[in-house]
PDB file of C-alpha atoms in Angstrom:
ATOM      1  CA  UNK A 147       0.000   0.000   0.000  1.00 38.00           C
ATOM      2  CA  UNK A 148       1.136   3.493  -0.824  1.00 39.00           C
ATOM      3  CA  UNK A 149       1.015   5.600   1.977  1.00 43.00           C
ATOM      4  CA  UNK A 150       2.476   8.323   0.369  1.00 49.00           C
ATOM      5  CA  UNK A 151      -0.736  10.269  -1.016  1.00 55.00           C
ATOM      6  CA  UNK A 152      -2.974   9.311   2.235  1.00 66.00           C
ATOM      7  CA  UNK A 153      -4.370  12.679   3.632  1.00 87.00           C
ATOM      8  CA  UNK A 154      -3.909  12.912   7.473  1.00 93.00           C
ATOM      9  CA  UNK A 155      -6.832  14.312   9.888  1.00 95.00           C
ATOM     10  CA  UNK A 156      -5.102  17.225  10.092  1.00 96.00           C
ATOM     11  CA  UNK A 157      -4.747  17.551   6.143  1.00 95.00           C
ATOM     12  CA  UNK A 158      -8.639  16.880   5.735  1.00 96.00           C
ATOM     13  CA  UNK A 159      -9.027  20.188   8.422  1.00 97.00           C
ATOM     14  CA  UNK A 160      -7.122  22.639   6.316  1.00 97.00           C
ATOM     15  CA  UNK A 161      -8.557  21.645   3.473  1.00 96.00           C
ATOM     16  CA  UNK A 162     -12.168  22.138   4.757  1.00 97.00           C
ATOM     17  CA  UNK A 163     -10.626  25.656   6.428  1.00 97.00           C
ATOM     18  CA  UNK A 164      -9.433  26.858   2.653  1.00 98.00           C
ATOM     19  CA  UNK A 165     -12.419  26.249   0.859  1.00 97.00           C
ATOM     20  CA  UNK A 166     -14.427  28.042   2.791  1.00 98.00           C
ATOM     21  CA  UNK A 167     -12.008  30.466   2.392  1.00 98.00           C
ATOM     22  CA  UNK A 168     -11.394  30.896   6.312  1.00 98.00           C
ATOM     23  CA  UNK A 169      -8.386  32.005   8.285  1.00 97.00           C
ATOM     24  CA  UNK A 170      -7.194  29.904  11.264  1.00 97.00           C
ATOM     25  CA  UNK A 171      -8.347  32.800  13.763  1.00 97.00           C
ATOM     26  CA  UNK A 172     -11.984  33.094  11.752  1.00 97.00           C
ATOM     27  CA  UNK A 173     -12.155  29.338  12.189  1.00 98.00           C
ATOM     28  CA  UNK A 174     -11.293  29.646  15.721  1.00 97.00           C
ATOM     29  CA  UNK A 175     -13.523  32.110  16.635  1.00 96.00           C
ATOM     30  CA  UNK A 176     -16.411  30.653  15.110  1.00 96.00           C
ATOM     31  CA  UNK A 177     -16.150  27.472  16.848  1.00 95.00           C
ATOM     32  CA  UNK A 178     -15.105  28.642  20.282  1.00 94.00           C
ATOM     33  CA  UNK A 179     -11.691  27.825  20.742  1.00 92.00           C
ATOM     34  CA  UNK A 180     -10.084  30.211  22.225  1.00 88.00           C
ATOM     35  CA  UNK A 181      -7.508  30.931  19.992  1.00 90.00           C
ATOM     36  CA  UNK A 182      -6.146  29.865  16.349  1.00 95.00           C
ATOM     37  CA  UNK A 183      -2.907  28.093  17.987  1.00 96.00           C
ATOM     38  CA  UNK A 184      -5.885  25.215  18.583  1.00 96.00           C
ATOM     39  CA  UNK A 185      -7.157  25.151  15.015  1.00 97.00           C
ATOM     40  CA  UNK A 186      -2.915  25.171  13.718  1.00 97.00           C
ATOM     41  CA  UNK A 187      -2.197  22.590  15.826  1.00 97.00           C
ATOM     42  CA  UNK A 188      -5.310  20.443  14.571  1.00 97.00           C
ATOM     43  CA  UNK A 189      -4.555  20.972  11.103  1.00 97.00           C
ATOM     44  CA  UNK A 190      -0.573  20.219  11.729  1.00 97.00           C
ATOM     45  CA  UNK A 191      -1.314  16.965  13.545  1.00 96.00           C
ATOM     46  CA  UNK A 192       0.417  18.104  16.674  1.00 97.00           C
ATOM     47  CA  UNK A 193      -2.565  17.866  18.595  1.00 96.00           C
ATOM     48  CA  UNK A 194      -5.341  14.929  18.218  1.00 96.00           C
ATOM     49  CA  UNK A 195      -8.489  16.043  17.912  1.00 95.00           C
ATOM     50  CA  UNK A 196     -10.946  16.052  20.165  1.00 95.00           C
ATOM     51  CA  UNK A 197     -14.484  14.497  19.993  1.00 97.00           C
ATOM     52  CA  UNK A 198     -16.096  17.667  20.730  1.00 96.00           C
ATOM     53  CA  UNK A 199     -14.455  19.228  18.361  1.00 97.00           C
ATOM     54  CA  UNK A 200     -14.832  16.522  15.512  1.00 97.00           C
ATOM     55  CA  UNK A 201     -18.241  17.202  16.074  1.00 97.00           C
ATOM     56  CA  UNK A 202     -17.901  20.523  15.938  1.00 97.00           C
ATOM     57  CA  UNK A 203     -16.126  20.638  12.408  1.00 98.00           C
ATOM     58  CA  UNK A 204     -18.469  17.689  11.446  1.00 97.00           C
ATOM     59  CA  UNK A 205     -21.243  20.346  11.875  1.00 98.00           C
ATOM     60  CA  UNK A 206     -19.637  23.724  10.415  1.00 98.00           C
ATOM     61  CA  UNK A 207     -18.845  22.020   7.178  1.00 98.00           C
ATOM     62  CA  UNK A 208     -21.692  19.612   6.723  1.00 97.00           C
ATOM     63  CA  UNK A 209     -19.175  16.374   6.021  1.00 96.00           C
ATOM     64  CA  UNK A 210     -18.923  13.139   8.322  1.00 96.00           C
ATOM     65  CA  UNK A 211     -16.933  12.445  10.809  1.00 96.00           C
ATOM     66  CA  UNK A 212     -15.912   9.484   9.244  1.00 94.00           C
ATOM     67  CA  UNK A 213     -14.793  11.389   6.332  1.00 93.00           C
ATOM     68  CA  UNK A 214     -12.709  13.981   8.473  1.00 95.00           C
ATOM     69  CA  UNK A 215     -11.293  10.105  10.393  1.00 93.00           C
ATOM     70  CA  UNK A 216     -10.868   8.631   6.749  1.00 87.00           C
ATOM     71  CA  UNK A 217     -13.033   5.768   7.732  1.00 67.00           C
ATOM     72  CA  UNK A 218     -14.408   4.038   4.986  1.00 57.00           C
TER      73      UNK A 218
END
């Protein structure tokens, strides 16, 4: 299996972020953060996301959770 071209979690974030054409801060603000180091960290795989807040992007961006998980 090629590994290579697998999107990570954090990969799947961003890209949701970008297309709606949102900065990190917007993003944070809108879904109660705190602060866009949370949403950066997400989307660089330093931090694992939470369940509350897999819900949370589930729900701002209308996609499953198993698609943000890459469960199939």
């Amino acid at each position: 299996m090629n590994t290579q071209n697998m999107e990570t979690i954090g990969e799947r974030l961003k890209e949701l972020r970008l297309e709606a054409s949102l900065s990190q801060e917007q993003l944070a603000k809108e879904l109660h953060f705190g602060s866009k180091s949370m949403v950066s960290q997400y989307e660089s795989n330093k931090r694992a996301i939470t369940i509350d807040a897999l819900l949370e992007y589930s729900q701002r961006f209308n996609v499953t959770t198993d698609w943000i998980l890459k469960v199939f």
